[in-house]
mmCIF file of C-alpha atoms in Angstrom:
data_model
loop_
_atom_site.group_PDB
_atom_site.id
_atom_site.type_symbol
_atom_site.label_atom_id
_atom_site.label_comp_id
_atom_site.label_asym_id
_atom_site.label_seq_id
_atom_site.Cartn_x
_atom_site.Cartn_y
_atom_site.Cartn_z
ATOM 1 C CA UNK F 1 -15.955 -52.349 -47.705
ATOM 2 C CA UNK F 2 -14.605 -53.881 -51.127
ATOM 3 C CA UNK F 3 -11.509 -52.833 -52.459
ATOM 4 C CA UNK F 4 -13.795 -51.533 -55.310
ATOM 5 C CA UNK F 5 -15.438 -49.782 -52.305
ATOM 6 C CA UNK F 6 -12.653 -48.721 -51.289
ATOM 7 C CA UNK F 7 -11.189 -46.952 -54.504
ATOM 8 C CA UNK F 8 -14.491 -45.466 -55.165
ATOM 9 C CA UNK F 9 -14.395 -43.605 -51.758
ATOM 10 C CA UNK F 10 -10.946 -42.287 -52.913
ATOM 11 C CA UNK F 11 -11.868 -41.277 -55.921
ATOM 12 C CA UNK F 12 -14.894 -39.060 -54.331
ATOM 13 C CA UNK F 13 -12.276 -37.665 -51.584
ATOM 14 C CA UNK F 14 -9.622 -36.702 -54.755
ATOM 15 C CA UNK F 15 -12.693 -34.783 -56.329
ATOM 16 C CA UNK F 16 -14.244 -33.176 -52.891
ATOM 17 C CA UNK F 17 -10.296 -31.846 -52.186
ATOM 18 C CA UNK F 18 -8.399 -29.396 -53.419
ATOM 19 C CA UNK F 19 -5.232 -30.048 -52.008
ATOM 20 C CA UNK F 20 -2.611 -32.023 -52.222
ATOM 21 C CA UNK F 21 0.473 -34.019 -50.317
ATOM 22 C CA UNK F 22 0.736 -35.505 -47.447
ATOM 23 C CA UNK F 23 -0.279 -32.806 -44.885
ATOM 24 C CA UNK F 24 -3.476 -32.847 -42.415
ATOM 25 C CA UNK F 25 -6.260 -30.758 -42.812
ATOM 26 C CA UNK F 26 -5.355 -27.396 -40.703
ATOM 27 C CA UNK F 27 -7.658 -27.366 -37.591
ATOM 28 C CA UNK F 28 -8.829 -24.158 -35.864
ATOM 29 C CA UNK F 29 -7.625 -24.266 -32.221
ATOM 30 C CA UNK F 30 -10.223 -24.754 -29.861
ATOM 31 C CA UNK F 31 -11.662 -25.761 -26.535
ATOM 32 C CA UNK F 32 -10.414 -29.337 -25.992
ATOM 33 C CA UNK F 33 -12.666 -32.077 -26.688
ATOM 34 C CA UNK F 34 -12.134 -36.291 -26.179
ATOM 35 C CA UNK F 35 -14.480 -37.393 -28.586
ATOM 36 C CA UNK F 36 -16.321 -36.480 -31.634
ATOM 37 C CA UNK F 37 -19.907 -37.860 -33.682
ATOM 38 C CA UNK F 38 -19.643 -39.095 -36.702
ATOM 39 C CA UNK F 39 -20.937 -35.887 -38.561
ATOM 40 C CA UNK F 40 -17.638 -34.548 -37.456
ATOM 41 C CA UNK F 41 -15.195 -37.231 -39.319
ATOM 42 C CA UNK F 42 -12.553 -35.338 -40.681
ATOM 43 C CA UNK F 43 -11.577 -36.542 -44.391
ATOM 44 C CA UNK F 44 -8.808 -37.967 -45.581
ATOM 45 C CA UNK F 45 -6.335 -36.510 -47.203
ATOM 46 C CA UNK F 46 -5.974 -37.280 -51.080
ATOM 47 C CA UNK F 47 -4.665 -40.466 -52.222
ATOM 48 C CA UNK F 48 -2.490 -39.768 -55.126
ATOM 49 C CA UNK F 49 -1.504 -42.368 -57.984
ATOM 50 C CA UNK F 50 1.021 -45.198 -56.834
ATOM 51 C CA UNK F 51 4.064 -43.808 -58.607
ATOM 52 C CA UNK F 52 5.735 -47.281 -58.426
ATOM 53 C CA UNK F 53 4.943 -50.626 -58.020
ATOM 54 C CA UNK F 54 7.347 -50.941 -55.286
ATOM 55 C CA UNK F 55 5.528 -48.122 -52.823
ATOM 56 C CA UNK F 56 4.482 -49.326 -50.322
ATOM 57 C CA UNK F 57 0.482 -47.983 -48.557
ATOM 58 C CA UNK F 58 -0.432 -48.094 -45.404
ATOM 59 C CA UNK F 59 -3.490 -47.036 -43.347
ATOM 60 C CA UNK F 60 -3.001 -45.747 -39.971
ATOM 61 C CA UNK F 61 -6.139 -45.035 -37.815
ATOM 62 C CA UNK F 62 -4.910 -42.809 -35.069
ATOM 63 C CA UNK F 63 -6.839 -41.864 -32.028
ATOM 64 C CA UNK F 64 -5.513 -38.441 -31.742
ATOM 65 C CA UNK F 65 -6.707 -35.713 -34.537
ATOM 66 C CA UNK F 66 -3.120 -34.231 -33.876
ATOM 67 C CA UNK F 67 0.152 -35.509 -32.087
ATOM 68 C CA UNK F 68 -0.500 -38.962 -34.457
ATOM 69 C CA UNK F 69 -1.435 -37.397 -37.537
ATOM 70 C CA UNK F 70 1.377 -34.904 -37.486
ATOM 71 C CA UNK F 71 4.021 -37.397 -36.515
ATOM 72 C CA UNK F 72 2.653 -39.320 -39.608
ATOM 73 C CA UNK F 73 3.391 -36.900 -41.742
ATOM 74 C CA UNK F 74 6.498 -35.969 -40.312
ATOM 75 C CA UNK F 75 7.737 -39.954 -41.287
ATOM 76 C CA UNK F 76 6.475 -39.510 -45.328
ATOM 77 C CA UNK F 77 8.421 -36.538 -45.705
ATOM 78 C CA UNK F 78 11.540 -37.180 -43.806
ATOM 79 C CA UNK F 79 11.930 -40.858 -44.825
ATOM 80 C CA UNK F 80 8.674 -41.880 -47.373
ATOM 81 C CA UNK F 81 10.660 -40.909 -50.883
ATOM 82 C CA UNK F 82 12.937 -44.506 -49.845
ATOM 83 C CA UNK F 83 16.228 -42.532 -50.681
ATOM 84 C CA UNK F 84 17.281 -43.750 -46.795
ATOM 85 C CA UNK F 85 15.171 -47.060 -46.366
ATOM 86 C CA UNK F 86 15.623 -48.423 -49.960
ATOM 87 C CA UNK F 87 11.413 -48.356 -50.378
ATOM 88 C CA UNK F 88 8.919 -45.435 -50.788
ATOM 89 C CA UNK F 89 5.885 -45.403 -48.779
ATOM 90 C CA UNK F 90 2.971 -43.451 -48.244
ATOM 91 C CA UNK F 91 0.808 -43.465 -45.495
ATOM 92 C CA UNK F 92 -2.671 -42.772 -45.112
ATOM 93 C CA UNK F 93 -4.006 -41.674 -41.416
ATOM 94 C CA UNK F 94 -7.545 -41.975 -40.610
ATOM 95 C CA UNK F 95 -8.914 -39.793 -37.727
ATOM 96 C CA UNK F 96 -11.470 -37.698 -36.590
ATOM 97 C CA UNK F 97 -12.119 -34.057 -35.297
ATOM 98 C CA UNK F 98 -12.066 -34.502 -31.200
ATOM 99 C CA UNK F 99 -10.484 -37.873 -31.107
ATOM 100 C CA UNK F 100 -11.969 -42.103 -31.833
ATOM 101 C CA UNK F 101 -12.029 -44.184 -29.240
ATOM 102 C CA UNK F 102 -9.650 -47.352 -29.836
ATOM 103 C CA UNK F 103 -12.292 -49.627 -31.047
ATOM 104 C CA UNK F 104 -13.509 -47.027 -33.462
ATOM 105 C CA UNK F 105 -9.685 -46.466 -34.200
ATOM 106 C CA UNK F 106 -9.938 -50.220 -35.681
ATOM 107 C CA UNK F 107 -13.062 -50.226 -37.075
ATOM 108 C CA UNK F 108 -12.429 -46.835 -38.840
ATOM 109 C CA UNK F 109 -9.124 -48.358 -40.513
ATOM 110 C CA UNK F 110 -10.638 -51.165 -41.868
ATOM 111 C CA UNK F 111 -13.562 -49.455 -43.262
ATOM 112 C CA UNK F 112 -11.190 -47.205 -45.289
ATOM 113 C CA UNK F 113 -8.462 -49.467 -46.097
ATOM 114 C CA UNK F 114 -10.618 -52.360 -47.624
ATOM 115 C CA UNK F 115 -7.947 -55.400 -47.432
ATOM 116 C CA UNK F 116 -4.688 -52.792 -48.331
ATOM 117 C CA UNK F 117 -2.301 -52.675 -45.095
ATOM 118 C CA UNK F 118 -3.521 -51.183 -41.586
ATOM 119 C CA UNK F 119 -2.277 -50.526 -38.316
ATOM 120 C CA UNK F 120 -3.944 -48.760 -35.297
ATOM 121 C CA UNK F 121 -2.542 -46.249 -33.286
ATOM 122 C CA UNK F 122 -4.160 -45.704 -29.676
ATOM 123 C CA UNK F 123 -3.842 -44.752 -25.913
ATOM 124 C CA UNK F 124 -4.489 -46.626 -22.279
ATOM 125 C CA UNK F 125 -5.631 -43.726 -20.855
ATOM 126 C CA UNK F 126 -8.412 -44.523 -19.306
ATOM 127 C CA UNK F 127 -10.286 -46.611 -21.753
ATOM 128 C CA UNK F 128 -11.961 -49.571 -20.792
ATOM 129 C CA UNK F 129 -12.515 -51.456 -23.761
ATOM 130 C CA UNK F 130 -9.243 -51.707 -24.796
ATOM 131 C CA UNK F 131 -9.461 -55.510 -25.590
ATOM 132 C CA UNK F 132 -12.464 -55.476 -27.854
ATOM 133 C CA UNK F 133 -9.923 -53.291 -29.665
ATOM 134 C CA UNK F 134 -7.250 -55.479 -29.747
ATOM 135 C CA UNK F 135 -9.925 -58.509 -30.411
ATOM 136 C CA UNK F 136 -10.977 -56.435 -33.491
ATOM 137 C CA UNK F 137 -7.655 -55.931 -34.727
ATOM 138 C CA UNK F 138 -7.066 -59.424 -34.846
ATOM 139 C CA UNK F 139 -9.901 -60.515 -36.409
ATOM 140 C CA UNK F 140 -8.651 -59.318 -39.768
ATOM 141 C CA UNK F 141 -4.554 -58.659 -38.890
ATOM 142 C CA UNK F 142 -4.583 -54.953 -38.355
ATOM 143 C CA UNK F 143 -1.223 -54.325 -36.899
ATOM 144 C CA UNK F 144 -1.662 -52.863 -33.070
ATOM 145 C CA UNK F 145 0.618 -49.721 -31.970
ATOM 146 C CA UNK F 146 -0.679 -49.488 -28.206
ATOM 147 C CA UNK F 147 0.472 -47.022 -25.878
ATOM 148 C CA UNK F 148 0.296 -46.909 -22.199
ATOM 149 C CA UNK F 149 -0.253 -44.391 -21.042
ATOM 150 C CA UNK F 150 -0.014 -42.246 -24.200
ATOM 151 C CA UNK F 151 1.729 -41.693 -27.765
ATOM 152 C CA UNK F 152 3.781 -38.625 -25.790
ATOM 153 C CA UNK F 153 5.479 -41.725 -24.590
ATOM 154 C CA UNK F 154 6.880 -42.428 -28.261
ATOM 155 C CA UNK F 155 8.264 -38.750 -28.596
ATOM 156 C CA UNK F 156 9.525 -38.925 -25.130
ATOM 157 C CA UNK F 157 11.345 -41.699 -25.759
ATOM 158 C CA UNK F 158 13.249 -39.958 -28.613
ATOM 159 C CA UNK F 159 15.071 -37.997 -25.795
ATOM 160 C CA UNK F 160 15.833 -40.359 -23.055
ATOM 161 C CA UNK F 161 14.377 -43.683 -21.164
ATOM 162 C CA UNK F 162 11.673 -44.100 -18.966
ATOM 163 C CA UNK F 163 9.780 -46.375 -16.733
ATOM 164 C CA UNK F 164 7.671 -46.898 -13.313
ATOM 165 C CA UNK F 165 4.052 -47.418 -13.591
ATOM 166 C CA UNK F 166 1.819 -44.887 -15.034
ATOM 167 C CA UNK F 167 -2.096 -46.278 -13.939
ATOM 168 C CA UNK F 168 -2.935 -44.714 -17.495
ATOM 169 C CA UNK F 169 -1.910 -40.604 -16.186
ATOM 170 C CA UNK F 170 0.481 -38.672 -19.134
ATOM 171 C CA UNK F 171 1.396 -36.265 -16.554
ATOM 172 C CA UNK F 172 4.549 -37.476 -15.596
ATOM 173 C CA UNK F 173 5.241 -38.163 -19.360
ATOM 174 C CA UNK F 174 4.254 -34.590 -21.047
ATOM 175 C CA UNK F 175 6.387 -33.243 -17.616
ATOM 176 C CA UNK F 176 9.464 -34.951 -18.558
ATOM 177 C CA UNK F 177 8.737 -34.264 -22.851
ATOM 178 C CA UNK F 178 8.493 -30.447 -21.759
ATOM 179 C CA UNK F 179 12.035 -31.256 -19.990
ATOM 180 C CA UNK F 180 13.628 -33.188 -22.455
ATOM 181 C CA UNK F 181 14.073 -30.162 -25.122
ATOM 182 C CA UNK F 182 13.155 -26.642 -25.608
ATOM 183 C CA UNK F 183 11.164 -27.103 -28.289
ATOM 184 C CA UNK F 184 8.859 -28.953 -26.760
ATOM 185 C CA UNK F 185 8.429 -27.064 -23.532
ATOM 186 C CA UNK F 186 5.209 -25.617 -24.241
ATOM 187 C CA UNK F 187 3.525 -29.465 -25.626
ATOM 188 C CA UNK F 188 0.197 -30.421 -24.658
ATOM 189 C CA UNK F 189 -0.075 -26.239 -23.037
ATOM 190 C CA UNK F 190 -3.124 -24.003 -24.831
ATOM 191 C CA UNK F 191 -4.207 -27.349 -26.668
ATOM 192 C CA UNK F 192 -0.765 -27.566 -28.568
ATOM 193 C CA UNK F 193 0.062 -31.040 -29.336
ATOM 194 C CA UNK F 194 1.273 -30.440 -32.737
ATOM 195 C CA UNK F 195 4.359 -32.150 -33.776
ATOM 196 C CA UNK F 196 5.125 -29.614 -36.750
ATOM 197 C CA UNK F 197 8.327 -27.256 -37.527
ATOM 198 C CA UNK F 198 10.737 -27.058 -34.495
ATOM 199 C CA UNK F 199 9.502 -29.855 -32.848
ATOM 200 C CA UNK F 200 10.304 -32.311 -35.780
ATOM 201 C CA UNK F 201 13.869 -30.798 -36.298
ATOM 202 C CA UNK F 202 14.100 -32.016 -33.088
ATOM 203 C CA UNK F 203 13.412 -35.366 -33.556
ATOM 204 C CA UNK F 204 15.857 -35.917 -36.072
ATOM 205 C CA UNK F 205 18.628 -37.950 -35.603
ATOM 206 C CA UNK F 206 17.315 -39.569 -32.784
ATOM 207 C CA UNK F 207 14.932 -42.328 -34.049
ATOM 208 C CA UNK F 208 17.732 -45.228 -32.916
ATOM 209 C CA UNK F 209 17.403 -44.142 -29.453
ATOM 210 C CA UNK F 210 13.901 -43.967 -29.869
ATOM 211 C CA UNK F 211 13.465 -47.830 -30.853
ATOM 212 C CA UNK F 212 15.957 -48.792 -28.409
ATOM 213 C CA UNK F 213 14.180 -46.931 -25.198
ATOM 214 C CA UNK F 214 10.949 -48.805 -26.643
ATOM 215 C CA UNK F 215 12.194 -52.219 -27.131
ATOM 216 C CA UNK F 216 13.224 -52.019 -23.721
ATOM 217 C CA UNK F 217 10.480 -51.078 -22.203
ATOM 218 C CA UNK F 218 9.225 -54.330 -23.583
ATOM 219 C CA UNK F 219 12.375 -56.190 -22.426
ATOM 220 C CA UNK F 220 11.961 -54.381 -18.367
ATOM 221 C CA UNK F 221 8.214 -55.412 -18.191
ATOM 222 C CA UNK F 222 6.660 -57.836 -14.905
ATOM 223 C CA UNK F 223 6.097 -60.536 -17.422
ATOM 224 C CA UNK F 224 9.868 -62.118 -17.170
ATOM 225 C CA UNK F 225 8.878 -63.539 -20.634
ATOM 226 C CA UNK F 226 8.761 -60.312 -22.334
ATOM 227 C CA UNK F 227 11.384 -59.231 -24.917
ATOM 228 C CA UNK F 228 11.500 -56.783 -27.619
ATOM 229 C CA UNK F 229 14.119 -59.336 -29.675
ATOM 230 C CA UNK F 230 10.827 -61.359 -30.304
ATOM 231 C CA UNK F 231 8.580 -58.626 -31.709
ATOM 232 C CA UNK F 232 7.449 -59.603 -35.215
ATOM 233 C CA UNK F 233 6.690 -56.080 -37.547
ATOM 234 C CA UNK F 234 6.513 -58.106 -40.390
ATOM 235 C CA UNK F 235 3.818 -56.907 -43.081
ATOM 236 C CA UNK F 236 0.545 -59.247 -43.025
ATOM 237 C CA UNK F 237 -0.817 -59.988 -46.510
ATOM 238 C CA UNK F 238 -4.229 -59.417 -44.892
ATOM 239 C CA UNK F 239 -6.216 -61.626 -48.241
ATOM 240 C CA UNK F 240 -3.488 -64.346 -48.683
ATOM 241 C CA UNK F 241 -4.918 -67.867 -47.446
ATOM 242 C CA UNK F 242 -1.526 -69.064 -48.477
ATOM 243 C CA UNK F 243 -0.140 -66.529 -45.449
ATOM 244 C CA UNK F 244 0.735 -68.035 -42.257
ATOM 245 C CA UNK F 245 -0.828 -65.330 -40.131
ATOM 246 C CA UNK F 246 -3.764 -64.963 -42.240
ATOM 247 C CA UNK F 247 -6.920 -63.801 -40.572
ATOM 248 C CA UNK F 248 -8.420 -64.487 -38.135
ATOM 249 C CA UNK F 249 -5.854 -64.268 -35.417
ATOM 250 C CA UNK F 250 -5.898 -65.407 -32.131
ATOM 251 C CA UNK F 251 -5.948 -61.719 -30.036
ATOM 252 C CA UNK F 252 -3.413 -63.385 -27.310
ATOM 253 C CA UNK F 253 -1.059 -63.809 -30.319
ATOM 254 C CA UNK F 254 -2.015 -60.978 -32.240
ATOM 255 C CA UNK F 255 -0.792 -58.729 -29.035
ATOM 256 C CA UNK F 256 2.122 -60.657 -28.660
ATOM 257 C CA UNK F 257 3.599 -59.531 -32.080
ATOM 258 C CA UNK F 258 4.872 -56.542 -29.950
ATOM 259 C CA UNK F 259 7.569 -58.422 -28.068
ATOM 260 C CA UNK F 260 5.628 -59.262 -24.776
ATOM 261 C CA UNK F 261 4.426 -62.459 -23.654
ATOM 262 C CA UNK F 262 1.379 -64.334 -25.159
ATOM 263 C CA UNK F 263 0.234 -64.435 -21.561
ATOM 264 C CA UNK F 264 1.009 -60.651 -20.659
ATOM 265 C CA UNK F 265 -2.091 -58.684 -20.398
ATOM 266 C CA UNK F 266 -2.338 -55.770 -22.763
ATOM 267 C CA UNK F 267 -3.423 -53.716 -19.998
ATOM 268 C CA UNK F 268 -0.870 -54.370 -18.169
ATOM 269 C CA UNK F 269 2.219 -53.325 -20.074
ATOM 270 C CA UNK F 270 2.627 -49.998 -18.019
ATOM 271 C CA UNK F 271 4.642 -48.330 -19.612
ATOM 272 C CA UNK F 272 4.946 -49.525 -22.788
ATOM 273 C CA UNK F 273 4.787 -47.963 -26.709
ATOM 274 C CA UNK F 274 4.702 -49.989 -29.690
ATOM 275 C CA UNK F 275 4.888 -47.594 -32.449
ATOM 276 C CA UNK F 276 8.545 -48.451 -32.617
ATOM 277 C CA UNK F 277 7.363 -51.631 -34.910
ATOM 278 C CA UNK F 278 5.509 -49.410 -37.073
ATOM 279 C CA UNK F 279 9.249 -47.962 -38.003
ATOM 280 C CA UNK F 280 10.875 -50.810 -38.003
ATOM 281 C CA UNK F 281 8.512 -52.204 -40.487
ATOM 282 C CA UNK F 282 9.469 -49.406 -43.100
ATOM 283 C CA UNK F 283 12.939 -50.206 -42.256
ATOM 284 C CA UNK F 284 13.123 -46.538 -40.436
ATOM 285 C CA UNK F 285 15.976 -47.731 -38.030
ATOM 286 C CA UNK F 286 18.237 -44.778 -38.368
ATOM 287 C CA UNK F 287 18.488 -41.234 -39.434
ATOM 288 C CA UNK F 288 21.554 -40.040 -39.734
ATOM 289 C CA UNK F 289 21.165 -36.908 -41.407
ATOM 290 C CA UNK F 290 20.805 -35.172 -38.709
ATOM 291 C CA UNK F 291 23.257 -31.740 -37.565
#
C-alpha cells in the first residue's frame, strides 16, 4: 500500500469511528477462538493529527486481540505524552477478532503502515511457520518482538525471572503470572487476558526489572554467543537507501537484532521475549512513579 494508500485508509477509519484515544474496541466475552477470517478484522482505532513534529508513530501488529493490544495501550497512556522519555509517541496496534497467525501478524502491519515504522508482536506456541514470519519481516525491516512460548512471558517477567525450556506450553508461565501478584490471579481464567485497571497498576514501577529479566534470558540462552548487550532497537528508516539497514535484510541478521546469535535458531530461543526492545526503543527504561 502507498503512503497515499495508507492515509486514505485512515481517513475512511476517522469517518467510520466515533471514538476517540487510544483505547481498543470493547469485545464481548466469548467462547475462545485461535483464529479469525478476514470478514472478522477488527478496525483500527482512529489515527488522530500528529500534534508535533517530534511524535513519534508506530505500528504494532499483535497476534493476540487482547493481552497485546491492552498492554499497548497501557504504554501510550502511562509513558506516550514524553513527559518521562523526553519524546511523545503514539502507537497504532493492528489485530484481529480471534487472533493472526505470525505471518499474517507481518503482513497485516505492513499493509496498514505503508513505509511509517512497524514492529510485530507474536507467540511460539505451536506455530510452524514461524520463519516465513521472520523472513517477511525482514524483507522490508519490520522490527520482530518474538516470544517463546508466549507474551505472558513479558508480564511475567515484570515480577520475577524465569527460565527452563518451555517446548512452546504457557502453562508453567500463566501458573507462575497467577503467583506472582494478586491481581493477576485470575489471568488467562473465563477467557480473561485483559491487561486493564488493577492489573496495570501493577505493573508500574517495575518495567527495569522487566528489561533486565529479558535481556537475560537472551544472555542464559544454549547459543554461548548470545547477549542482550548486543541487541540493536534502533529505529529503521524503512525508505532511506542512504540507511545502513535498509531493506531487504538478511532474516539471520534481521533476528539477530534481538541480542542472540546470527547463528541461533529463532525457534530455539526457549524461553525468550523480545518486547523488551520495543521499550527500549521509546526510551521506556524506567518508571519511577510508581507507590
Amino acid at each position: 500500500m502507498s503512503r497515499r494508500g495508507g492515509q486514505e485508509h485512515e481517513q475512511e477509519q476517522r469517518t467510520e469511528s466515533e471514538s476517540g484515544g487510544h483505547e481498543p474496541e470493547a469485545v464481548p466475552k466469548k467462547r475462545k477462538k485461535r483464529r479469525g477470517s478476514a470478514d472478522e478484522e477488527r478496525p483500527l482505532e482512529p489515527v488522530r493529527v500528529t500534534k508535533s513534529k517530534q511524535e513519534r508513530v508506530l505500528y504494532v501488529g499483535c497476534e493476540g486481540e487482547s493481552t497485546e493490544p491492552d498492554y499497548l495501550d497501557y504504554l501510550v497512556k502511562r509513558f506516550g505524552s514524553g513527559e518521562r522519555t523526553g519524546q511523545p509517541f503514539r502507537i497504532v496496534p493492528v489485530y484481529k477478532e480471534n487472533g493472526l497467525l505470525p505471518e499474517q501478524v507481518v503482513e497485516a502491519v505492513r499493509q496498514y503502515a505503508a513505509t511509517d515504522e512497524t514492529w510485530a508482536l507474536f507467540d511460539r506456541d505451536e506455530h510452524t511457520r514461524i520463519p516465513r514470519a521472520v523472513e517477511d519481516a525482514a524483507a522490508d525491516s519490520t522490527e520482530l518482538c518474538f516470544s517463546h512460548p508466549s507474551f505472558d512471558l513479558w508480564l511475567l517477567m515484570h515480577f520475577q525471572a524465569f527460565g527452563g525450556r518451555q517446548s512452546g506450553s504457557s502453562k508453567n508461565v500463566v501458573d507462575k503470572l497467577r503467583k506472582a501478584h494478586p491481581d493477576f490471579r485470575r489471568f488467562d481464567k473465563g477467557n480473561d487476558k485483559s491487561v486493564q485497571g488493577r492489573r496495570r497498576l501493577a505493573l508500574e514501577g517495575r518495567v527495569k526489572s522487566a528489561i533486565d529479566n529479558a535481556k537475560g534470558l537472551v544472555t542464559q540462552c544454549e547459543y554461548g554467543s548470545c547477549k542482550g548487550s548486543q541487541a540493536n532497537w534502533t529505529p529503521v528508516d524503512r525508505i532511506s537507501p542512504e540507511n545502513p539497514d535498509y531493506l531487504p535484510q538478511s532474516p539471520r541478521k534481521w533476528a539477530a537484532r534481538s541480542g542472540h546469535a546470527p547463528d541461533c535458531p529463532v525457534l530455539s530461543r526457549d524461553p525468550s521475549t523480545d518486547v523488551w526492545r520495543l521499550l527500549v526503543s521509546l526510551d521506556i527504561t524506567e518508571d519511577s512513579d510508581a507507590n
